[in-house]
CSV table of C-alpha atoms and ligand atoms in Angstrom, one decimal:
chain,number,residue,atom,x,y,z
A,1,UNK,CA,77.9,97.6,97.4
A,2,UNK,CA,81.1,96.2,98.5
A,3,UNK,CA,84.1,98.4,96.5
A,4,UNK,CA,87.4,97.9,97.4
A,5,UNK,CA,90.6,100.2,96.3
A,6,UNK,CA,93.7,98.6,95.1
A,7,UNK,CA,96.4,101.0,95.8
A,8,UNK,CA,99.9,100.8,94.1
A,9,UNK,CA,102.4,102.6,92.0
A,10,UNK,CA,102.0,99.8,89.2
A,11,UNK,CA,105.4,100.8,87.4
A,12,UNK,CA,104.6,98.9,85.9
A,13,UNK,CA,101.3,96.7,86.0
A,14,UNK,CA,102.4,92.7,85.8
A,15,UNK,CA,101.5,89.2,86.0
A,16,UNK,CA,101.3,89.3,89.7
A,17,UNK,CA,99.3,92.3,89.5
A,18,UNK,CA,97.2,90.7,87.0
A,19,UNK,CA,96.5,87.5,89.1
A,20,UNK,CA,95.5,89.5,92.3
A,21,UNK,CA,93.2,91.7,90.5
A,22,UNK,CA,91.4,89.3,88.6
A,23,UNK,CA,91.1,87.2,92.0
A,24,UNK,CA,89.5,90.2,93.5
A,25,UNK,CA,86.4,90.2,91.2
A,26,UNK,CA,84.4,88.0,92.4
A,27,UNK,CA,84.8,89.3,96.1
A,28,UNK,CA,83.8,93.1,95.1
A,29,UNK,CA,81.4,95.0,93.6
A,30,UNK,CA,83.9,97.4,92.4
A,31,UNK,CA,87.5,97.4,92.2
A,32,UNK,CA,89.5,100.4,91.7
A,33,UNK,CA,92.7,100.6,90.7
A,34,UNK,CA,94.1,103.6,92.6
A,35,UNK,CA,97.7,105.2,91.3
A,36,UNK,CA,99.8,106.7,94.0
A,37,UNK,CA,100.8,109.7,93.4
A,38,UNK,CA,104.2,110.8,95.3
A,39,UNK,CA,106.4,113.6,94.3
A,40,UNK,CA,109.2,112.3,95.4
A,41,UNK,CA,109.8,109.1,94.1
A,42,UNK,CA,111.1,108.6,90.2
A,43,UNK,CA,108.8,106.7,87.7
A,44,UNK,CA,110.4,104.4,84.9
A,45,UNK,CA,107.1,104.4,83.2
A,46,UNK,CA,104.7,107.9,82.9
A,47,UNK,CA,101.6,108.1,84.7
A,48,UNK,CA,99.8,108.0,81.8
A,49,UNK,CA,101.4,104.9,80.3
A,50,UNK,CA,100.7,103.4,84.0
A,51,UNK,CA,97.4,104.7,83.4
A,52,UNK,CA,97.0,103.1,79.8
A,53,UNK,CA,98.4,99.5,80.9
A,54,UNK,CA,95.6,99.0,83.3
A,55,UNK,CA,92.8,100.3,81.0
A,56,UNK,CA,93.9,98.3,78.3
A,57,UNK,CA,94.6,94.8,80.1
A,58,UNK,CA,90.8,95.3,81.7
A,59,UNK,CA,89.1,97.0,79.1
A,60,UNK,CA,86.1,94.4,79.2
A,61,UNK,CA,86.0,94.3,82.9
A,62,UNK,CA,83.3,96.7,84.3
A,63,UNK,CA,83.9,95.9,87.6
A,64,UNK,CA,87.4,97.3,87.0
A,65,UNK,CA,87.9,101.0,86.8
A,66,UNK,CA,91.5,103.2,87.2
A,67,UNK,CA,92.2,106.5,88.7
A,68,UNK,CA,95.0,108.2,90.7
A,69,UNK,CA,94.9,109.8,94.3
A,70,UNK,CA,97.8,111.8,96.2
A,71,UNK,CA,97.6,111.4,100.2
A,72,UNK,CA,96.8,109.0,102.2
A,73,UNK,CA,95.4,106.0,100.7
A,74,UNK,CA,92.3,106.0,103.9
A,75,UNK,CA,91.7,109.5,103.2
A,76,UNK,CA,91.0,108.3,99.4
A,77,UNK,CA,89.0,105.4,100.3
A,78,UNK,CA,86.4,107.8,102.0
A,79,UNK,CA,86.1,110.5,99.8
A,80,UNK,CA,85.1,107.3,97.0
A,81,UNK,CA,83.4,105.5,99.9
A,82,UNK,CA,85.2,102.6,99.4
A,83,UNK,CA,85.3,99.9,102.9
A,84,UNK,CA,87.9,97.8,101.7
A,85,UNK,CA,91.8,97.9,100.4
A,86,UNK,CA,93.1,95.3,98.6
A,87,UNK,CA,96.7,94.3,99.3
A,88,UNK,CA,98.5,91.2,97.5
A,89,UNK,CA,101.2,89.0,99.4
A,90,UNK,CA,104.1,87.1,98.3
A,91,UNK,CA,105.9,86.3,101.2
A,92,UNK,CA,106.3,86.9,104.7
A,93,UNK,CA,108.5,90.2,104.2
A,94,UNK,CA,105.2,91.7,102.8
A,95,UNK,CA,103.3,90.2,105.3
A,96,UNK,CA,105.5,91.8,108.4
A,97,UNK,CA,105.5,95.6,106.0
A,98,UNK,CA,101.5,95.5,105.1
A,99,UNK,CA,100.1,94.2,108.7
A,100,UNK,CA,101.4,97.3,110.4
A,101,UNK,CA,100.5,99.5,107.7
A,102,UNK,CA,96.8,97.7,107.4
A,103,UNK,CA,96.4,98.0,111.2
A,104,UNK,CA,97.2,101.5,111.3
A,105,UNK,CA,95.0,102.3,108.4
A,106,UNK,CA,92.4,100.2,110.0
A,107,UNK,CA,92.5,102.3,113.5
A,108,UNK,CA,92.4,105.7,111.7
A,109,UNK,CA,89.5,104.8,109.4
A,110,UNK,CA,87.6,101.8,110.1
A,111,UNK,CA,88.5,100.1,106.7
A,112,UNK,CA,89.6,96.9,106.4
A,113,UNK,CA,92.2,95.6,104.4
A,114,UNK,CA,91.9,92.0,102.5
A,115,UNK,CA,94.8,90.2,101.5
A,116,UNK,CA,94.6,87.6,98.6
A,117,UNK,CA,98.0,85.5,98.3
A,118,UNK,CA,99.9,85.5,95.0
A,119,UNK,CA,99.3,82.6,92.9
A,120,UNK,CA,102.1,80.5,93.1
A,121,UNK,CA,103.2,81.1,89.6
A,122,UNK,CA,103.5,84.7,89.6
A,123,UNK,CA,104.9,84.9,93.7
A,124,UNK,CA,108.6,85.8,92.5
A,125,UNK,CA,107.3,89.2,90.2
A,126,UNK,CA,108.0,92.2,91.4
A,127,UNK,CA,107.4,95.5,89.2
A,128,UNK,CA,111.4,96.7,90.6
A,129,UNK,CA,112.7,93.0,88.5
A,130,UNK,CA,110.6,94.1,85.4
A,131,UNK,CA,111.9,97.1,85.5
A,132,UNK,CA,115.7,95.9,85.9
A,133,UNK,CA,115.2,93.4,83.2
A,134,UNK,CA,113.6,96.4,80.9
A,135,UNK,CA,116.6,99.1,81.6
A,136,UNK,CA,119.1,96.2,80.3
A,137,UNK,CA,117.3,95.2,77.0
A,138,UNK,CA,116.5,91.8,78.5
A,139,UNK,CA,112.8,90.2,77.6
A,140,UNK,CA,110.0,90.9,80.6
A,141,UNK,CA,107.3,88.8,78.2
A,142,UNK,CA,106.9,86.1,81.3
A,143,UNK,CA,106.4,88.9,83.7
A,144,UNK,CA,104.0,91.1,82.6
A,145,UNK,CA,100.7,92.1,80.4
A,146,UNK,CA,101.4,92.5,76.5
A,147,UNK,CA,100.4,95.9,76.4
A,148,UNK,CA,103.6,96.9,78.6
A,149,UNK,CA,105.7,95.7,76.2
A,150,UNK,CA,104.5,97.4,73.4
B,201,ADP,P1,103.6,99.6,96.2
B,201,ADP,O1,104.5,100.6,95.7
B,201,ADP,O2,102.5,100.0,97.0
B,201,ADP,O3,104.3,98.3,96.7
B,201,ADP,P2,103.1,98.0,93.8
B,201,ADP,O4,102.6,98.5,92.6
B,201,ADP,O5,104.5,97.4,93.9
B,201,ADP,O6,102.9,99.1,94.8
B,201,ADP,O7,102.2,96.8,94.4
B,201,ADP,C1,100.8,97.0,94.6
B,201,ADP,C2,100.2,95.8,95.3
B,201,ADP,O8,100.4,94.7,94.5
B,201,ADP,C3,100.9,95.4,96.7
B,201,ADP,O9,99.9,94.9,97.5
B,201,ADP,C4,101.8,94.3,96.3
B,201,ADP,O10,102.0,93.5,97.4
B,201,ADP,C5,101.0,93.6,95.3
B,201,ADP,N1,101.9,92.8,94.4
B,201,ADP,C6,102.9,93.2,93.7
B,201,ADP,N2,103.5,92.2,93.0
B,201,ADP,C7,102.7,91.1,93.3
B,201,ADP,C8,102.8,89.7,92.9
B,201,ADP,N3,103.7,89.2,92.1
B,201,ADP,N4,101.8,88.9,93.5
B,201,ADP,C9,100.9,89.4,94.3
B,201,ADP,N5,100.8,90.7,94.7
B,201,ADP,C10,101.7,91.5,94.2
């Protein structure tokens, strides 16, 4: 069964998101939409609304689950026995940040990470410009899922 872990802070989930997830299905088995967990960084949206965004916008997927890990992404990929991370690209900055980061994950454990590139549509959305555009009252409705705006 081929399961692959999307991993991501999703504050909060949007279009781009949207587009590389629903890309992903017919490549997996299983998809999971993995929540980092760090207890450093600051969160404009809870982990539960995070939470709530996904399972709402995929509610009739059943390829699609969501949970949250803390630690290394690899490390949480084994202990769910998942082979594959899934990684979107927009442009070559993300290219040059996630090929050291996939090869070094791919040296400690073995698992592979596949890259789908961003529709061309939704290559300029970033979750940091939603949330910019959310802080000063402006509309985000091009950017990301209904259910965030709600
Ligand atoms: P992280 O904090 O790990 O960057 P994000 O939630 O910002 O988490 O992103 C998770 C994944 O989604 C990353 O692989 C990122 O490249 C991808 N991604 C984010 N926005 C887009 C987009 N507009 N198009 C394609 N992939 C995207």
């Amino acid at each position: 069964m081929k399961k692959a872990v999307f991993p991501g802070s999703f504050d909060p989930l949007t279009l781009g998101h949207f587009d590389i997830i629903n890309r992903a299905l017919p490549l997996f088995d299983e998809v999971v939409i993995a929540i980092g967990i760090n207890a450093d960084k600051e969160y404009m949206f809870s982990l539960e609304q995070r939470i709530d965004f996904i399972k709402k916008t995929f509610q009739n997927e059943p390829k699609i689950s969501v949970t949250t890990y803390k630690g290394l992404t690899v490390n949480y990929c084994k202990e769910i026995n998942a082979d594959f991370i899934l990684r979107g690209l927009r442009n070559p900055s993300d290219f040059e940040f996630e090929k050291a980061i996939a090869i070094t994950n791919r040296k400690l454990s073995g698992i592979e990470t596949v890259f789908l590139l961003t529709s061309a549509e939704t290559s300029y959305i970033s979750s940091s410009i939603v949330r910019d555009i959310i802080r000063n009252n402006g509309d985000a409705s091009i950017l990301v899922p209904k259910i965030v705006l709600q």
